[in-house]
Coordinates of C-alpha atoms and ligand atoms in Angstrom, one line a residue:
M1 CA 8.7 7.1 16.2
I2 CA 5.8 5.8 14.0
K3 CA 6.3 6.9 10.4
S4 CA 2.9 5.9 9.1
L5 CA 0.2 8.6 9.4
K6 CA -2.5 5.9 9.5
N7 CA -0.8 4.1 12.5
Q8 CA -0.2 7.5 14.3
L9 CA -3.9 8.4 13.9
V10 CA -5.2 5.0 14.9
L11 CA -2.9 4.9 18.0
A12 CA -3.7 8.5 19.1
L13 CA -7.5 8.1 18.6
G14 CA -7.5 4.5 20.1
L15 CA -5.5 5.7 23.1
L16 CA -7.8 8.7 23.6
V17 CA -10.9 6.5 23.4
S18 CA -9.3 4.0 25.8
V19 CA -8.5 6.7 28.4
I20 CA -12.0 7.9 28.2
G21 CA -13.3 4.3 28.5
V22 CA -11.1 3.6 31.5
V23 CA -12.1 6.9 33.3
Q24 CA -15.7 6.1 32.5
G25 CA -15.3 2.5 33.7
V26 CA -13.6 3.5 37.0
S27 CA -16.2 6.2 37.8
S28 CA -19.1 3.9 37.0
Y29 CA -17.5 1.2 39.1
Q30 CA -17.2 3.6 42.0
L31 CA -20.6 5.1 41.6
S32 CA -22.2 1.6 41.5
K33 CA -20.4 0.6 44.6
T34 CA -21.5 3.7 46.5
G35 CA -25.1 3.2 45.2
M36 CA -25.1 -0.4 46.2
N37 CA -23.8 0.4 49.7
A38 CA -26.5 3.0 50.1
L39 CA -29.1 0.4 49.1
L40 CA -27.8 -2.2 51.6
D41 CA -27.8 0.5 54.3
M42 CA -31.4 1.3 53.4
R43 CA -32.3 -2.3 53.8
L44 CA -30.8 -2.4 57.3
E45 CA -32.8 0.8 58.2
Q46 CA -36.0 -0.7 56.8
V47 CA -35.6 -3.9 58.9
A48 CA -35.0 -1.8 62.0
A49 CA -38.1 0.3 61.2
R50 CA -40.2 -2.9 60.9
L51 CA -38.8 -4.2 64.2
R52 CA -39.8 -1.0 65.9
D53 CA -43.3 -1.2 64.4
G54 CA -44.1 -4.4 66.3
L55 CA -42.2 -7.1 64.4
A56 CA -39.8 -7.5 67.3
E57 CA -42.4 -9.2 69.5
S58 CA -43.2 -11.7 66.8
L59 CA -39.6 -12.9 66.5
P60 CA -39.1 -16.3 68.1
K61 CA -37.2 -16.3 71.4
N62 CA -35.0 -19.1 70.4
P63 CA -34.6 -18.9 66.6
A64 CA -33.7 -21.9 64.6
R65 CA -30.4 -21.7 62.9
G66 CA -31.1 -20.5 59.4
T67 CA -29.2 -20.7 56.2
Q68 CA -26.2 -18.5 55.5
D69 CA -28.4 -16.2 53.4
E70 CA -30.9 -15.7 56.2
R71 CA -28.1 -15.0 58.7
D72 CA -26.6 -12.4 56.3
V73 CA -28.6 -9.8 58.2
V74 CA -28.8 -10.2 62.0
A75 CA -31.3 -8.4 64.1
V76 CA -31.0 -7.8 67.9
V77 CA -33.6 -6.0 70.1
W78 CA -32.7 -4.9 73.6
K79 CA -35.1 -3.7 76.3
P80 CA -34.0 -1.1 78.8
G81 CA -32.7 -2.6 82.0
Q82 CA -32.1 -6.1 80.6
D83 CA -28.6 -7.5 80.1
V84 CA -29.5 -10.1 77.5
P85 CA -31.2 -9.2 74.2
F86 CA -35.0 -9.3 74.3
R87 CA -34.9 -10.9 70.8
T88 CA -32.0 -11.9 68.5
T89 CA -31.9 -13.8 65.3
E90 CA -28.3 -15.1 66.1
P91 CA -27.8 -15.6 69.8
S92 CA -24.1 -16.5 69.3
L93 CA -23.3 -13.0 68.2
H94 CA -22.9 -10.3 70.8
F95 CA -23.0 -6.8 69.3
P96 CA -21.9 -3.8 71.3
R97 CA -25.2 -2.6 72.8
D98 CA -23.9 0.9 73.4
A99 CA -23.0 1.5 69.7
Q100 CA -23.7 5.0 68.6
P101 CA -27.1 5.5 66.9
G102 CA -27.0 5.2 63.1
F103 CA -24.4 3.3 61.2
S104 CA -21.1 2.0 62.7
G105 CA -18.7 -0.8 62.3
A106 CA -17.5 -3.5 64.7
V107 CA -15.5 -6.7 64.8
V108 CA -17.7 -9.5 66.3
N109 CA -16.5 -13.1 66.5
G110 CA -13.5 -12.2 64.3
E111 CA -15.6 -10.8 61.5
Q112 CA -16.2 -7.2 60.5
W113 CA -19.9 -6.1 60.6
R114 CA -21.8 -3.0 59.6
I115 CA -24.4 -2.2 62.3
F116 CA -27.4 0.1 62.2
T117 CA -28.4 1.1 65.8
R118 CA -31.8 2.7 66.5
Q119 CA -32.5 4.0 70.0
E120 CA -36.2 4.1 70.9
P121 CA -37.5 5.0 74.3
T122 CA -38.8 1.4 74.8
M123 CA -36.1 -0.5 73.0
T124 CA -32.8 -0.5 71.2
I125 CA -32.8 -2.1 67.8
Q126 CA -29.6 -3.2 66.1
V127 CA -29.6 -4.6 62.5
A128 CA -26.2 -5.8 61.3
Q129 CA -24.7 -7.3 58.2
R130 CA -21.4 -9.0 57.5
S131 CA -19.0 -6.5 55.7
S132 CA -17.5 -9.3 53.6
I133 CA -20.9 -10.1 52.2
R134 CA -21.6 -6.5 51.5
R135 CA -18.3 -6.2 49.7
E136 CA -19.1 -9.2 47.6
I137 CA -22.6 -7.8 46.6
T138 CA -21.2 -4.3 45.9
Q139 CA -18.3 -5.6 43.9
E140 CA -20.4 -7.9 41.9
A141 CA -22.8 -5.2 41.0
A142 CA -20.0 -2.7 40.2
T143 CA -18.2 -5.3 38.0
Q144 CA -21.4 -5.7 36.0
T145 CA -21.1 -2.1 35.0
L146 CA -17.7 -2.7 33.4
W147 CA -18.9 -5.3 30.9
P148 CA -20.2 -2.9 28.2
I149 CA -17.0 -0.9 28.3
A150 CA -14.8 -4.1 28.1
V151 CA -16.8 -5.3 25.1
L152 CA -17.0 -1.9 23.4
L153 CA -13.3 -0.9 23.7
P154 CA -11.9 -3.4 21.3
L155 CA -14.8 -2.7 18.9
V156 CA -14.0 1.0 19.1
W157 CA -10.3 0.3 18.2
I158 CA -11.5 -1.7 15.2
A159 CA -13.9 1.1 14.2
V160 CA -11.1 3.7 14.6
A161 CA -8.8 1.7 12.4
L162 CA -11.5 1.2 9.8
V163 CA -12.5 4.9 9.8
V164 CA -8.9 6.1 9.6
R165 CA -8.1 3.6 6.8
R166 CA -11.1 4.7 4.9
S167 CA -10.2 8.4 5.3
L168 CA -6.6 7.8 4.2
R169 CA -7.5 5.6 1.3
Q170 CA -7.5 8.6 -1.0
L171 CA -4.1 9.6 0.2
N172 CA -2.8 6.0 -0.6
E173 CA -4.5 6.2 -4.0
L174 CA -2.8 9.5 -4.6
G175 CA 0.6 8.0 -3.6
A176 CA 0.0 5.1 -6.1
E177 CA -0.9 7.6 -8.8
V178 CA 2.2 9.7 -8.2
Q179 CA 4.3 6.6 -8.2
G180 CA 2.7 5.5 -11.4
I181 CA 3.4 8.8 -13.3
D182 CA 4.8 7.7 -16.6
M183 CA 7.8 9.9 -17.5
G184 CA 7.0 9.3 -21.2
H185 CA 3.4 10.4 -20.7
L186 CA 3.4 13.2 -18.2
Q187 CA -0.3 13.8 -17.5
P188 CA -1.8 16.0 -14.7
L189 CA -3.4 14.0 -11.8
P190 CA -7.2 14.2 -11.7
T191 CA -8.6 16.8 -9.3
V192 CA -12.3 15.8 -9.4
G193 CA -13.7 14.5 -6.1
V194 CA -10.5 15.1 -4.3
P195 CA -10.8 16.0 -0.5
T196 CA -10.1 19.7 0.1
E197 CA -7.1 18.8 2.4
I198 CA -5.4 17.0 -0.5
A199 CA -6.4 19.4 -3.3
P200 CA -3.5 21.9 -2.7
F201 CA -1.1 18.9 -2.7
I202 CA -2.4 17.7 -6.0
H203 CA -2.2 21.2 -7.5
S204 CA 1.4 21.5 -6.5
I205 CA 2.2 18.1 -8.0
N206 CA 0.4 19.1 -11.2
T207 CA 2.3 22.4 -11.4
M208 CA 5.5 20.4 -11.0
I209 CA 4.4 17.9 -13.7
E210 CA 3.7 20.8 -16.0
R211 CA 7.1 22.4 -15.4
L212 CA 8.8 19.0 -15.9
A213 CA 6.9 18.3 -19.1
T214 CA 7.9 21.8 -20.4
S215 CA 11.6 21.3 -19.6
I216 CA 11.6 17.7 -21.1
E217 CA 10.0 19.1 -24.2
K218 CA 12.6 21.9 -24.4
E219 CA 15.4 19.4 -24.0
R220 CA 13.8 17.2 -26.7
K221 CA 13.4 20.2 -29.0
F222 CA 17.0 21.3 -28.4
I223 CA 18.3 17.8 -29.3
A224 CA 16.1 17.7 -32.4
D225 CA 17.2 21.2 -33.5
A226 CA 20.9 20.5 -32.8
A227 CA 20.8 17.2 -34.7
H228 CA 19.0 18.9 -37.6
E229 CA 21.5 21.8 -37.7
L230 CA 24.4 19.4 -37.6
R231 CA 23.1 17.4 -40.6
T232 CA 23.8 20.2 -43.2
P233 CA 27.5 20.8 -42.3
L234 CA 28.0 17.1 -42.0
T235 CA 26.5 16.5 -45.5
A236 CA 28.8 19.2 -46.8
L237 CA 31.8 17.5 -45.1
Q238 CA 30.8 14.2 -46.7
L239 CA 30.6 15.8 -50.2
Q240 CA 34.0 17.5 -49.8
A241 CA 35.5 14.2 -48.7
D242 CA 34.0 12.5 -51.7
N243 CA 35.4 15.2 -54.0
L244 CA 38.8 14.9 -52.4
A245 CA 38.9 11.1 -52.7
P246 CA 40.6 11.0 -56.2
H247 CA 43.3 13.5 -55.1
I248 CA 44.5 11.5 -52.1
Y249 CA 48.0 10.0 -52.3
P250 CA 48.0 6.2 -52.1
G251 CA 50.1 6.4 -48.9
N252 CA 47.4 8.5 -47.2
Q253 CA 44.4 6.4 -48.4
E254 CA 44.1 4.4 -45.1
R255 CA 43.9 7.5 -43.0
F256 CA 41.6 9.1 -45.4
Q257 CA 39.2 6.1 -45.2
E258 CA 39.3 6.4 -41.4
L259 CA 38.3 10.1 -41.8
R260 CA 35.3 9.1 -44.1
Q261 CA 34.3 6.3 -41.7
G262 CA 34.3 8.9 -38.9
I263 CA 32.1 11.2 -40.9
A264 CA 29.7 8.3 -41.6
R265 CA 29.6 7.4 -37.9
S266 CA 28.8 10.9 -37.0
G267 CA 26.1 10.9 -39.6
K268 CA 24.5 7.8 -38.1
L269 CA 24.7 9.2 -34.6
I270 CA 22.9 12.4 -35.8
A271 CA 20.3 10.4 -37.6
Q272 CA 19.7 8.3 -34.4
L273 CA 19.5 11.5 -32.3
L274 CA 16.8 12.8 -34.6
R275 CA 14.9 9.6 -34.4
L276 CA 15.1 9.6 -30.6
A277 CA 13.8 13.2 -30.5
R278 CA 10.9 12.3 -32.8
A279 CA 10.1 9.2 -30.8
D280 CA 10.1 11.2 -27.5
A281 CA 7.7 13.8 -28.9
P282 CA 4.1 13.6 -27.7
V283 CA 1.8 11.7 -30.1
N284 CA -0.8 14.5 -30.2
G285 CA -1.7 15.5 -33.7
A286 CA 0.3 12.7 -35.5
P287 CA -1.9 10.8 -38.0
L288 CA -2.5 7.4 -36.5
A289 CA -3.3 4.4 -38.6
R290 CA -4.4 0.8 -37.9
V291 CA -1.1 -1.0 -38.1
D292 CA -1.0 -4.8 -38.7
L293 CA 1.8 -5.9 -36.4
S294 CA 2.4 -9.2 -38.2
D295 CA 3.1 -7.2 -41.4
V296 CA 5.6 -5.0 -39.5
V297 CA 7.3 -8.2 -38.2
T298 CA 7.7 -9.7 -41.6
G299 CA 8.8 -6.3 -43.0
A300 CA 11.5 -6.1 -40.3
V301 CA 12.7 -9.6 -41.1
A302 CA 12.8 -8.9 -44.8
D303 CA 14.8 -5.7 -44.2
V304 CA 17.7 -7.5 -42.4
L305 CA 17.4 -10.7 -44.4
P306 CA 20.2 -9.8 -46.9
I307 CA 22.7 -9.1 -44.1
A308 CA 21.6 -12.1 -42.1
L309 CA 21.9 -14.4 -45.1
A310 CA 25.3 -13.0 -46.0
R311 CA 26.5 -13.9 -42.5
G312 CA 25.0 -17.4 -42.7
M313 CA 22.3 -16.7 -40.1
D314 CA 19.0 -18.5 -39.8
I315 CA 16.2 -15.9 -39.2
G316 CA 12.5 -16.7 -39.1
A317 CA 9.2 -15.4 -37.9
E318 CA 6.9 -18.0 -36.3
K319 CA 3.5 -18.3 -34.6
M320 CA 2.2 -15.1 -36.1
V321 CA -0.9 -13.6 -34.6
T322 CA -3.3 -11.2 -36.3
A323 CA -3.3 -8.1 -34.2
H324 CA -3.6 -4.4 -35.0
V325 CA -2.1 -1.4 -33.2
R326 CA -3.2 2.2 -33.5
A327 CA 0.0 4.1 -34.2
V328 CA 2.2 5.8 -36.8
E329 CA 3.3 2.8 -38.9
T330 CA 6.9 4.0 -39.3
D331 CA 7.3 4.2 -35.5
I332 CA 6.2 0.6 -34.9
G333 CA 8.4 -0.5 -37.8
M334 CA 11.4 1.3 -36.4
A335 CA 10.9 -0.2 -32.9
V336 CA 10.7 -3.8 -34.2
K337 CA 13.5 -3.3 -36.7
N338 CA 15.8 -1.9 -33.9
L339 CA 15.3 -5.1 -31.9
V340 CA 15.8 -7.4 -35.0
S341 CA 18.9 -5.5 -36.1
N342 CA 20.4 -5.6 -32.6
A343 CA 19.9 -9.4 -32.7
V344 CA 21.6 -9.6 -36.1
R345 CA 24.4 -7.2 -35.1
Y346 CA 25.3 -8.8 -31.7
T347 CA 24.9 -12.5 -32.8
P348 CA 28.0 -14.1 -34.3
D349 CA 27.9 -15.4 -37.9
G350 CA 25.8 -18.6 -38.4
G351 CA 23.6 -17.8 -35.4
T352 CA 19.8 -18.3 -35.2
I353 CA 17.2 -15.6 -34.7
D354 CA 13.5 -16.4 -34.1
L355 CA 10.6 -14.0 -33.9
Y356 CA 7.4 -14.9 -32.2
M357 CA 4.1 -13.1 -31.7
R358 CA 1.8 -13.7 -28.8
R359 CA -1.3 -12.2 -27.2
D360 CA -1.4 -11.5 -23.5
G361 CA -4.6 -9.9 -22.3
D362 CA -5.1 -6.7 -24.3
M363 CA -1.5 -6.6 -25.3
V364 CA 0.3 -8.1 -28.3
W365 CA 3.9 -8.9 -28.0
V366 CA 6.8 -9.6 -30.4
D367 CA 9.7 -11.6 -29.0
V368 CA 13.0 -11.5 -30.8
I369 CA 15.2 -14.4 -29.6
D370 CA 18.8 -14.8 -30.6
D371 CA 21.5 -17.2 -29.7
G372 CA 24.3 -14.6 -29.3
P373 CA 26.5 -14.0 -26.2
G374 CA 23.7 -12.3 -24.2
I375 CA 24.4 -9.4 -21.9
D376 CA 26.1 -9.4 -18.5
E377 CA 23.3 -9.4 -15.9
T378 CA 24.8 -6.5 -14.1
L379 CA 24.7 -4.4 -17.3
L380 CA 21.1 -5.4 -18.3
P381 CA 19.3 -2.7 -16.3
R382 CA 21.3 0.0 -18.2
V383 CA 20.7 -1.1 -21.8
F384 CA 17.8 1.4 -22.2
D385 CA 19.9 4.3 -21.0
R386 CA 20.9 6.7 -23.7
F387 CA 24.4 6.1 -25.2
F388 CA 24.9 3.0 -23.1
R389 CA 26.6 0.2 -25.0
A390 CA 27.4 -3.2 -23.3
N391 CA 29.7 -4.3 -26.1
P392 CA 32.0 -1.4 -27.3
D393 CA 33.8 -3.7 -29.8
V394 CA 30.7 -3.6 -32.1
E395 CA 30.0 -0.3 -33.7
G396 CA 26.8 1.5 -32.5
S397 CA 25.6 4.7 -31.0
G398 CA 23.8 3.2 -28.0
L399 CA 20.6 5.0 -28.8
G400 CA 18.6 2.2 -30.5
L401 CA 17.0 0.7 -27.4
S402 CA 16.2 4.3 -26.0
I403 CA 14.3 4.9 -29.3
V404 CA 12.5 1.6 -28.9
K405 CA 11.5 2.4 -25.3
A406 CA 10.3 5.9 -26.3
I407 CA 8.2 4.4 -29.1
A408 CA 6.7 1.7 -26.8
A409 CA 5.9 4.4 -24.2
R410 CA 4.4 6.7 -26.8
Y411 CA 1.7 4.1 -27.6
G412 CA 1.1 2.8 -24.0
G413 CA 3.3 -0.3 -24.6
D414 CA 6.4 -1.7 -23.0
V415 CA 9.8 -3.3 -24.0
T416 CA 11.9 -5.7 -22.0
L417 CA 15.3 -7.3 -22.6
K418 CA 16.4 -10.5 -20.8
N419 CA 18.9 -13.2 -21.1
R420 CA 17.5 -16.5 -22.3
S421 CA 16.3 -18.7 -19.5
D422 CA 16.2 -22.0 -21.5
G423 CA 19.9 -22.9 -20.8
K424 CA 21.2 -21.4 -24.0
S425 CA 23.0 -18.1 -24.3
G426 CA 21.3 -15.2 -26.1
I427 CA 18.8 -12.4 -25.6
V428 CA 15.0 -12.3 -25.5
A429 CA 13.9 -8.8 -26.5
S430 CA 10.2 -8.3 -26.3
I431 CA 8.1 -5.3 -27.3
G432 CA 4.3 -5.1 -26.6
F433 CA 1.6 -2.7 -27.6
P434 CA -2.1 -2.5 -26.7
V435 CA -4.2 -4.2 -29.3
E436 CA -6.7 -2.0 -31.0
E437 CA -9.5 -4.5 -31.1
V438 CA -10.2 -8.2 -30.5
T439 CA -8.5 -10.4 -33.1
Q440 CA -8.2 -14.1 -33.7
N441 CA -5.1 -16.2 -33.8
T442 CA -4.1 -17.6 -37.1
P443 CA -2.2 -20.7 -35.8
A444 CA -1.4 -22.1 -39.2
A445 CA 0.1 -18.9 -40.5
A446 CA 3.6 -19.7 -39.6
L447 CA 6.1 -18.0 -41.7
N448 CA 9.6 -19.4 -42.1
L449 CA 12.2 -17.4 -44.0
Ligands
ATP1 N1 20.5 -8.9 -28.9 C1 21.6 -8.4 -28.2 N2 22.6 -9.2 -27.8 C2 23.6 -8.7 -27.1 N3 23.8 -7.4 -26.8 C3 22.8 -6.6 -27.1 C4 21.6 -7.0 -27.9 N4 20.8 -6.0 -28.0 C5 21.4 -4.9 -27.4 N5 22.6 -5.3 -26.9 C6 23.5 -4.4 -26.1 O1 22.8 -3.3 -25.7 C7 23.5 -2.1 -26.1 C8 22.5 -1.0 -26.4 O2 21.8 -1.3 -27.6 P1 21.2 -0.2 -28.5 O3 20.5 -0.8 -29.6 O4 20.6 0.8 -27.6 O5 22.5 0.6 -29.0 P2 23.5 0.1 -30.2 O6 23.0 -1.1 -30.8 O7 24.9 0.0 -29.6 O8 23.5 1.3 -31.1 P3 22.3 1.8 -32.2 O9 21.2 0.8 -32.0 O10 21.9 3.1 -31.7 O11 23.0 1.8 -33.5 C9 24.3 -2.5 -27.3 O12 25.5 -1.7 -27.4 C10 24.7 -3.9 -27.0 O13 25.9 -4.0 -26.2
MG2 MG1 21.0 -1.1 -31.6

């Protein structure tokens, strides 16, 4: 069973054309053979007619042996009452004199002959031709008729394949478009210039995209509302805990601190959920600015610098590139800062963190490289999943990278996380955005902190 529609069509059409070609070939072969036989018979009749019209007398009595071609047709003339032929072009051959008038066949000297016999009152004329030669001539003529079909059939197969491929190209393009639907940017597929057969299909997909976008937006709004609603009681809880602090017995202090830490963790989780809901929201309507990415990078480094220094880390931004991104500045800042704070959080004390910027086509990338433990390769594909944490020993909500991914998608960018490939352990986290306009490199603008 062939699964490809294209192959099915090519095979079906190709076979159909081939069958037509074969039927046409066989019939023209047969017709040509019949026609050629009729022509050869006519030739025998014409020779007989000329012999009757006086040519017989002019034939030599003892003919010289001719070439094979000349002996292809043999003529014999009998006179009534004579036992030997009056004239013959091949005396060694003895045809049956009493053959029925018209065409007949006979084996003479071990060979099959086709004989035309003409009975006249004054003579009997026989004109004969070897059947083997007739076969050769008719077959050769008939074979000539097969050439055009033999040449055309492969060409027709190629033409069928090309036509089918061309017709299905739009289907392939549609497949690629459907496959390329960005879940972060659900946009309806274009319907302009689409063939009528495919249009209903695209309309269904677009309806589905619309429903999906609505339900994703509902989910996002629910998360945002829930997180927002939870913030108030949690703040109240925090205040009450603060008020209670002086009244806690020294023996209960440790458990009370755990309670406060729990409240603080919940607060962070709610704040991250709110950030994620905002990052997931469509960009429409948000006031976009021309953001200098190198400023964002230095800002992110400056933000984590106190913690990094306190932990004896070496953090620096190198090979800066002047590039601008059209975005909400806080979004880009949050995305880069999440990657930098992950590097700080998951790299042991005294580690090194380097930030690089690079241009790649119309994208500008920020690489954050640490020399921490890296991430198990089997867990790497899941790090962008919500609430996924590869290292549960270190505190975190598992939402940071989901937020980064949502922000990258929001502005047509991308984010990747890989283990280092230079033999050292650690992570290379890269985030890229489309550049707003052509910029130049500032190679000397290296910044070491
Ligand atoms: N630079 C890194 N080195 C090692 N592991 C990392 C690094 N960055 C991320 N990870 C792993 O990926 C997981 C997911 O990271 P993510 O930023 O989404 O969540 P988090 O840091 O746990 O929490 P949050 O950022 O929401 O406070 C982390 O829990 C950690 O295990
Ligand atoms: Mg994080």
